[in-house]
Coordinates of C-alpha atoms in Angstrom, one line a residue:
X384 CA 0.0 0.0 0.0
X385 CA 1.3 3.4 -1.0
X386 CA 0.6 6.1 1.5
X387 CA 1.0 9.9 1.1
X388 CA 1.2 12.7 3.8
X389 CA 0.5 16.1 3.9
X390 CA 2.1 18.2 5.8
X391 CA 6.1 17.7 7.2
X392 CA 5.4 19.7 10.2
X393 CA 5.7 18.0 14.1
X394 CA 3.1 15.3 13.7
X395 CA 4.0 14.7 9.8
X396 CA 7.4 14.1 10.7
X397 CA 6.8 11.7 13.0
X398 CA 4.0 9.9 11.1
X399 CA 6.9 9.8 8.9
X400 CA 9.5 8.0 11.3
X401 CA 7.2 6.1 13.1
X402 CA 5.8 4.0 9.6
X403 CA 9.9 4.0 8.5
X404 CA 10.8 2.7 11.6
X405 CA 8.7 -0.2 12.0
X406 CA 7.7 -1.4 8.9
X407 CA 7.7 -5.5 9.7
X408 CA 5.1 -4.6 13.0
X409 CA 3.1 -2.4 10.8
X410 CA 3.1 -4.7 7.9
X411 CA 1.9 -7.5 10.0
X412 CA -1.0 -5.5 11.7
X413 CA -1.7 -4.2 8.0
X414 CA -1.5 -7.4 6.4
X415 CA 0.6 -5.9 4.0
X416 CA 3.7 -3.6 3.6
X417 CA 2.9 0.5 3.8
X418 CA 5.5 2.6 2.3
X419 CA 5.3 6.5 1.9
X420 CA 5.4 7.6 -1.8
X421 CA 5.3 11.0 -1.2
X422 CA 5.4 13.7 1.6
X423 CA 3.5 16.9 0.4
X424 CA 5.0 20.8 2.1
X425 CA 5.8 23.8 0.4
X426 CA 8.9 23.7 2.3
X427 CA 12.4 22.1 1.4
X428 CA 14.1 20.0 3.8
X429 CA 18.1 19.9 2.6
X430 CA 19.6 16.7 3.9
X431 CA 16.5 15.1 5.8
X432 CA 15.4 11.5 4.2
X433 CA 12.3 13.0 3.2
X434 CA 13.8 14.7 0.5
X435 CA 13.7 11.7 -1.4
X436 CA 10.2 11.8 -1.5
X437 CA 9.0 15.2 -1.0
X438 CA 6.4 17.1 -3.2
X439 CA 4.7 20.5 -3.8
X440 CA 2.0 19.8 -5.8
X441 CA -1.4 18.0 -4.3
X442 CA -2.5 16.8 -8.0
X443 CA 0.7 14.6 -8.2
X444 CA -0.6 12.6 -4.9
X445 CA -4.2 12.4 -6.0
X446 CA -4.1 11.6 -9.1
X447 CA -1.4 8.5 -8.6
X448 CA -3.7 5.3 -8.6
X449 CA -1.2 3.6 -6.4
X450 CA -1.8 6.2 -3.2
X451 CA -4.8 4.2 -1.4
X452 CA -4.0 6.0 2.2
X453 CA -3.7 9.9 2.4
X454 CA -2.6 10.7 5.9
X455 CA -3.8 14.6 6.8
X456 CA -1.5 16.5 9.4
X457 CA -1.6 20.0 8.2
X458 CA -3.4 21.6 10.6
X459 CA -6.3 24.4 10.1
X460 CA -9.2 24.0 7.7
X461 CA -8.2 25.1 4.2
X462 CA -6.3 23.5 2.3
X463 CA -6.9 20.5 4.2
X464 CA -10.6 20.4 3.7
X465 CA -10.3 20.9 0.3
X466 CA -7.5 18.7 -0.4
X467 CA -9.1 15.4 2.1
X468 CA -12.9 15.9 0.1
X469 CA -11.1 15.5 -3.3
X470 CA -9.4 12.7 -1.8
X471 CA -12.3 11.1 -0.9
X472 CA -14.2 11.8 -4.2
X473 CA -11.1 10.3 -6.1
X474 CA -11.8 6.7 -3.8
X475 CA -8.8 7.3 -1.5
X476 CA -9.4 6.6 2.5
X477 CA -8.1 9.7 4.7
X478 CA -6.4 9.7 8.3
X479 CA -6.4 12.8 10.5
X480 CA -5.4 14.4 13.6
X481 CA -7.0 17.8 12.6
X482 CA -9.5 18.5 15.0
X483 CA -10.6 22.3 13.3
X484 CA -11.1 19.9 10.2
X485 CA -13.1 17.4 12.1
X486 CA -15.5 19.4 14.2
X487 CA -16.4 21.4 11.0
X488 CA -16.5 19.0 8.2
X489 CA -16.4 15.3 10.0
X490 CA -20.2 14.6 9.0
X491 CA -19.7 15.7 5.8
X492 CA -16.3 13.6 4.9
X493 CA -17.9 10.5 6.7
X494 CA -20.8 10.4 4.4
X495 CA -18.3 10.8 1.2
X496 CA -16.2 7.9 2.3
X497 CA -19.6 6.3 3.0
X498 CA -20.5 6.0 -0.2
X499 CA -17.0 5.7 -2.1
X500 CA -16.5 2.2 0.8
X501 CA -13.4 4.4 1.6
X502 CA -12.8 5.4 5.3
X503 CA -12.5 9.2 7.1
X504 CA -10.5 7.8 10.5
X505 CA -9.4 10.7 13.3
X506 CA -8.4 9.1 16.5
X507 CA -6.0 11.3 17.0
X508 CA -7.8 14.8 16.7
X509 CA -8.9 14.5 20.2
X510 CA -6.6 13.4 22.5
X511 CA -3.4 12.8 20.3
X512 CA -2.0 9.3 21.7
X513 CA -5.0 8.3 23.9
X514 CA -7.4 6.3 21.8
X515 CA -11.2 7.1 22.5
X516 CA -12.6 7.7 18.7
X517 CA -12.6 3.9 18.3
X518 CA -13.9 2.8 21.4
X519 CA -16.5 5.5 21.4
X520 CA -17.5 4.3 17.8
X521 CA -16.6 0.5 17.8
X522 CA -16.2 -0.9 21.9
X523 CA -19.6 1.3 23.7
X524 CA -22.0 0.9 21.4
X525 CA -24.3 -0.8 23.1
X526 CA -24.6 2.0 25.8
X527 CA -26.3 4.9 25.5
X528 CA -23.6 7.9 26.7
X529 CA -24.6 9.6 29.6
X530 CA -21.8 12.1 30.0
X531 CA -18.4 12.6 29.0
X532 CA -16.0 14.4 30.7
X533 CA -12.4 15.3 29.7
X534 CA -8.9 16.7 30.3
X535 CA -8.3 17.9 26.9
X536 CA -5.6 19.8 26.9
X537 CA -2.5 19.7 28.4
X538 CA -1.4 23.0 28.1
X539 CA -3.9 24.2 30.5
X540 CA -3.5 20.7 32.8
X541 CA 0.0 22.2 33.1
X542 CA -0.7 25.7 34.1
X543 CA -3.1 24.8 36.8
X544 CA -0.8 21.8 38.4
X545 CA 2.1 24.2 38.6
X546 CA 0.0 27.2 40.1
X547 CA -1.3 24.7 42.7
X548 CA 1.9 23.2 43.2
X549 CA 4.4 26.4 43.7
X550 CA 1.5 29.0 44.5
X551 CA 1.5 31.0 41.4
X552 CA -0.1 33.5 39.7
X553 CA -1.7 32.7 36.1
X554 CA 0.5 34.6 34.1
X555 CA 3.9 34.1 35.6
X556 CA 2.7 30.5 35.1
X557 CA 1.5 31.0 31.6
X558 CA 4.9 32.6 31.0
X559 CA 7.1 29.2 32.1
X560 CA 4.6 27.5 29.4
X561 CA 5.7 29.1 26.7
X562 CA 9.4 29.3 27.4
X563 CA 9.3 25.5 27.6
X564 CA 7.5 25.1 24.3
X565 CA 4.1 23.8 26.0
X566 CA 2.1 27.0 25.0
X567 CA 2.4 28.9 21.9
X568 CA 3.7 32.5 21.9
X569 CA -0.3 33.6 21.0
X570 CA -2.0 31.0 24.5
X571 CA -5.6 31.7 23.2
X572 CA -6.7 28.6 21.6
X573 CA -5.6 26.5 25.1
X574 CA -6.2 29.1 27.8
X575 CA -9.2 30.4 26.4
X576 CA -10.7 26.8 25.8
X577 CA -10.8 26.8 22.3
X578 CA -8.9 23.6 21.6
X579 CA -11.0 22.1 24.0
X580 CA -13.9 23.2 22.7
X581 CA -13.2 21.8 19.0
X582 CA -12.8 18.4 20.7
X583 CA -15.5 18.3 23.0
X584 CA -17.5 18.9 19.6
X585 CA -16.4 15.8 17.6
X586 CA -16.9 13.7 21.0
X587 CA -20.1 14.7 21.7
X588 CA -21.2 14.2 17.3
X589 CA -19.8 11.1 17.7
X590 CA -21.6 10.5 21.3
X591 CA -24.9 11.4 20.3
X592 CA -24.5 10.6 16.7
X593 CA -25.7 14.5 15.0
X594 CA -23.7 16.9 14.2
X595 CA -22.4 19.4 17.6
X596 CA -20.8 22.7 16.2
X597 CA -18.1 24.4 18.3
X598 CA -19.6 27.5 17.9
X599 CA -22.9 26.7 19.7
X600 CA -20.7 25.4 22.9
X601 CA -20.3 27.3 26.1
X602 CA -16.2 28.1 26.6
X603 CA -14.7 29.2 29.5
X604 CA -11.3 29.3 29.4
X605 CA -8.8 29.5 33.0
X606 CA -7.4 33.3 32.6
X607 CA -9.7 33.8 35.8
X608 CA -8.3 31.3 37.7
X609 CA -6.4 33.1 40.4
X610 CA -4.0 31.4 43.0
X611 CA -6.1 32.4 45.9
X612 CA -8.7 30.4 44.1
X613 CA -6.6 27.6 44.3
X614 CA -5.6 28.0 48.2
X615 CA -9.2 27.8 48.4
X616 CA -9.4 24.4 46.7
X617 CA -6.3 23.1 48.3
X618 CA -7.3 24.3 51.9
X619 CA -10.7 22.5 51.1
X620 CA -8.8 19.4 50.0
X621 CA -10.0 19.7 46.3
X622 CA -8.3 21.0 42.9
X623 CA -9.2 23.2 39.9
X624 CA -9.1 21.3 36.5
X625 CA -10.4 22.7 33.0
X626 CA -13.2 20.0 32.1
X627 CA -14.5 19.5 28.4
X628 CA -18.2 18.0 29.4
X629 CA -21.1 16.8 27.6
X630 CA -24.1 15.2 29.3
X631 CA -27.2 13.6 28.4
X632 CA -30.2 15.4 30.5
X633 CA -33.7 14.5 30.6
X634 CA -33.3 14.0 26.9
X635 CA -31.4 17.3 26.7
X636 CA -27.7 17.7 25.6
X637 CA -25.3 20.3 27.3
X638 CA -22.0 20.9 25.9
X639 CA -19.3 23.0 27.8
X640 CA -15.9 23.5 28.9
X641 CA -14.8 25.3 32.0
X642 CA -13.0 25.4 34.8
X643 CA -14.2 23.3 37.8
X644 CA -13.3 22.3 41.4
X645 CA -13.2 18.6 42.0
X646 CA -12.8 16.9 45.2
X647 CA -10.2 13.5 45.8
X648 CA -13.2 11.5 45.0
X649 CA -13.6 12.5 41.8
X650 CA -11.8 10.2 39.0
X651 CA -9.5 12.5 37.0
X652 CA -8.5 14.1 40.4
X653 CA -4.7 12.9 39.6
X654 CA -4.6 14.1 36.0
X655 CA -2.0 16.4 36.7
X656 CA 0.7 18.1 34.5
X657 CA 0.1 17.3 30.6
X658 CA -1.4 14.3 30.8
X659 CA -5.0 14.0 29.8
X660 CA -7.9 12.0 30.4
X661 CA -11.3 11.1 29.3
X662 CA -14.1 10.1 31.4
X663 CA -17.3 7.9 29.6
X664 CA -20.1 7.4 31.4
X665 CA -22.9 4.8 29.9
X666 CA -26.1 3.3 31.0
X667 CA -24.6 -0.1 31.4
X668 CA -21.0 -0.1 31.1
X669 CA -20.9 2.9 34.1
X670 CA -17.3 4.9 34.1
X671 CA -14.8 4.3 31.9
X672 CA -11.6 6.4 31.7
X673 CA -8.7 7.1 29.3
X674 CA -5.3 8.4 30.5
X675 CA -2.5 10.0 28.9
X676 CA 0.0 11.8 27.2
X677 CA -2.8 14.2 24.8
X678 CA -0.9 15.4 22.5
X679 CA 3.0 15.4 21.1
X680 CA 5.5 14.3 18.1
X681 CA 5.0 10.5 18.7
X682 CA 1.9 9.9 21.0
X683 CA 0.0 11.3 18.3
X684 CA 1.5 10.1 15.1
X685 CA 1.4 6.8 16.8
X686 CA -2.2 7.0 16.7
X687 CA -2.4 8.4 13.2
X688 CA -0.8 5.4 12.1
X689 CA -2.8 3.0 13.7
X690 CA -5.7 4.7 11.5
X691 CA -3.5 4.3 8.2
X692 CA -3.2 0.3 9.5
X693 CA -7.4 0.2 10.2
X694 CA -7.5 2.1 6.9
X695 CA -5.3 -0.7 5.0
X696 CA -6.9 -3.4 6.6
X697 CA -10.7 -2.2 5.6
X698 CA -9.9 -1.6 1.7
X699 CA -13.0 -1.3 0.1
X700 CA -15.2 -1.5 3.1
X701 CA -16.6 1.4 4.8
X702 CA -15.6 1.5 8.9
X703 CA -19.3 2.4 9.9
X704 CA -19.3 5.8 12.2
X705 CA -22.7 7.1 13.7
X706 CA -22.2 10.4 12.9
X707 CA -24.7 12.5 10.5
X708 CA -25.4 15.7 9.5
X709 CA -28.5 16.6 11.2
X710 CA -27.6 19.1 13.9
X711 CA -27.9 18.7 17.8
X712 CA -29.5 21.6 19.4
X713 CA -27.8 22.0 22.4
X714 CA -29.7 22.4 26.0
X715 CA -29.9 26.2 27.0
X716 CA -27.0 26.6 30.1
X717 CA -29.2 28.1 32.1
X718 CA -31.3 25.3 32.5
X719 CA -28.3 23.1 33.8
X720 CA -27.9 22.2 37.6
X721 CA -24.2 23.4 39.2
X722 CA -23.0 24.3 42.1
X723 CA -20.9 27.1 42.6
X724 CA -18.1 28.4 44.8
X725 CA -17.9 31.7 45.0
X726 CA -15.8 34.7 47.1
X727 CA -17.3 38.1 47.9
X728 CA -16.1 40.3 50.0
X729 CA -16.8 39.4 53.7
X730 CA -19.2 42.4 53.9
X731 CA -21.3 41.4 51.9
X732 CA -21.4 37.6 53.8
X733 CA -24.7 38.1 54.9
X734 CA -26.4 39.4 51.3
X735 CA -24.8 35.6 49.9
X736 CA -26.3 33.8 52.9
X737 CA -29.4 35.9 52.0
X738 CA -29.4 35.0 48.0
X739 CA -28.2 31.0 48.3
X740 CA -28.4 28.3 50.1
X741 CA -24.9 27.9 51.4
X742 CA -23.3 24.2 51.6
X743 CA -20.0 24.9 52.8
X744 CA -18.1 27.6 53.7
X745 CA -14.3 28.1 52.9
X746 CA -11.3 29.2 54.5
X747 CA -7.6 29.5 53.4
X748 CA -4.6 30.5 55.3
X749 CA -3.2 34.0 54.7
X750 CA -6.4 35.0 53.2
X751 CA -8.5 37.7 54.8
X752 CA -11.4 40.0 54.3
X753 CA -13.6 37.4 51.9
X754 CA -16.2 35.5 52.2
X755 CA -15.8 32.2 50.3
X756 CA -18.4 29.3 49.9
X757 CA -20.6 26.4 48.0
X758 CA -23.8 26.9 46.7
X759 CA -26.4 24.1 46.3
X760 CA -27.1 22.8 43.1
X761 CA -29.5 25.2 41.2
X762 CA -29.9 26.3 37.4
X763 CA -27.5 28.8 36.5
X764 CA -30.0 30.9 35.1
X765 CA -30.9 31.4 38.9
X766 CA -27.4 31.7 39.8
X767 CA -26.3 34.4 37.3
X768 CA -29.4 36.3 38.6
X769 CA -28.5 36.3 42.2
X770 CA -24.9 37.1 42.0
X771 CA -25.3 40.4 39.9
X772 CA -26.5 41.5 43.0
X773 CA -23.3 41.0 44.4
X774 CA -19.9 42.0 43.8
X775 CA -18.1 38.6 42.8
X776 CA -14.7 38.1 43.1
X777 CA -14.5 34.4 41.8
X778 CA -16.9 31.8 40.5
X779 CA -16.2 28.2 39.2
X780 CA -18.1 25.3 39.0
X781 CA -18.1 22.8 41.6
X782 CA -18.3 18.9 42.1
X783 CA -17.8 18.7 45.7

């Protein structure tokens, strides 16, 4: 099987090693040898092997007959959406890790490999490394999905570990990231929940089986977080993660990702640094949980190529994914239950005693003149309403 790549960036390059440095283990999984005909950038590469192969020019890779396997790792939605629905058209499978292509176009390019019996396989557009795409689509479907909850992204996994673990601020934090290549020199798309988002989108499509557009899901990202919040949390013997959730409510879907405080009970409660993790929840199965490095070089193009070997080994058959284009109206967030802890200024402790019904109270050394505390579950309509009426120094959600 001849193979193409597009893209000779971080992931291409190791999609690249990994299939050239185990070709016998691949071949045996495959059932047949996989070898890289070309690599597709507009770049050169003087003296790297992939010179040998390298391209410039997209119609050269599909319009060879002998490329079966196009393997996508550009990045961004254009020229990679244009490029993968040709591919498709022309009867050649694709394999991804481009989560803004997914969670725009994934309906759309599963129903074009539909009918060509070609495949559209993205486990790694999620969580890099940790496989969930093929045990959400092949391993639960007998359940119906409850919830799923998720660490994914380790950028922000890393920012709030080291802030709780050397009692930090955000941005001095924020600013170790970066130097040590774990955020980008523009953080939006991690600290502002954006990657997170797109994800949480193609898990939830594939969860509920309609199409979930990022752009109709809540987003909160952590820039809030402050380190007395987490001297709250720690005081209280709980910790501040950024979740990804979906959930299945009284036949209403709610999509969001934000910051919430978890207690030791709680199952990703030691997903700490860049590792990431997924939580499923289903009617009969109950919790199940995926751990692991989220994204990097190898991780990732590991799992890119164990789509090129599903891809090789289903020639001609289509890999069937529940995943149409119908959209999913998502539940209004102010109908959802949460509880909340929130500081206010000690004087106004009695107008918050007044406004909820308080579950705990908090206390954390060194700090003074606030009030900090849990509300009861209640619909978040009904919470926004009650604390503009006070001056709010911090709110997250809680599981506590």
């Amino acid at each position: 099987m001849k193979v193409a790549i597009l893209g000779y960036g971080t992931v291409g390059s190791g999609v690249f090693e990994v299939i050239n440095s185990n070709p016998e283990g691949i071949a045996r999984r495959a059932g047949e040898e996989i070898e890289i005909k070309y690599v597709l950038d507009l770049r050169e590469f003087p003296g790297d092997p992939v010179e040998k192969v390298l391209v410039h020019d997209f119609s050269r890779i599909v319009n060879d007959p002998e490329v079966g396997v196009i393997i996508e790792v550009m990045g961004g939605v254009e020229p990679a959406y244009s490029f993968v629905k040709e591919a498709l058209l022309k009867g050649k499978s694709v394999c991804t890790s481009n989560k803004e292509l997914v969670a725009k176009h994934g309906a759309e390019l599963l129903e074009i490999a539909k009918q060509k019996k070609e495949n559209f396989l993205f486990e790694a557009s999620v969580a890099g490394g940790i496989p969930i795409i093929r045990p959400l689509n092949q391993s639960l479907t007998v359940d119906e999905i409850q919830e799923v909850t998720g660490i994914l992204n380790g950028t922000t996994n890393y920012i709030l570990t080291k802030m709780r673990d050397e009692g930090l601020d955000f941005d001095v934090v924020l600013a170790d990231a970066q130097a040590k290549g774990y955020a980008e020199r523009n953080p939006a798309a991690d600290v502002d929940g954006y990657d997170a988002g797109r994800k949480i989108a193609i898990l939830t499509s594939l969860a509920y089986g309609m199409q979930v557009d990022f752009e109709d899901i809540y987003i909160e990202g952590i820039r809030n977080i402050s380190k007395n919040d987490i001297a709250y949390a720690l005081a209280g013997g709980a910790d501040i993660k950024l979740f990804a959730t979906s959930c299945a409510v009284d036949g209403r879907v709610y999509a969001m990702v934000a910051p919430r405080m978890i207690n030791r009970s709680h199952p990703l409660y030691s997903v700490n640094d860049v590792f990431n993790a997924i939580l499923v929840r289903g009617n009969f199965l109950g919790d199940v949980m995926f751990y692991g490095k989220g994204a990097g070089k190898l991780p990732t193009a590991s799992a890119v190529v164990s789509d090129v070997v599903d891809a090789v080994k289903h020639q001609g058959k289509h890999v069937m994914t529940i995943w149409n284009s119908r959209k999913l109206e998502l539940a209004d967030m102010g109908t959802l239950m949460s509880k909340f802890f929130v500081r206010v200024p000690q004087s106004q402790k009695a107008k918050a005693q007044e406004l909820f019904k308080v579950e705990r109270e908090f206390t954390a050394p060194g700090i003074e003149g606030e009030y900090a505390f849990l509300t009861s579950a209640m619909p978040e309509s009904e919470f926004d309403q009650a604390a503009g009426q006070l001056k709010v120094l911090s709110r997250i959600r809680a599981e506590l």
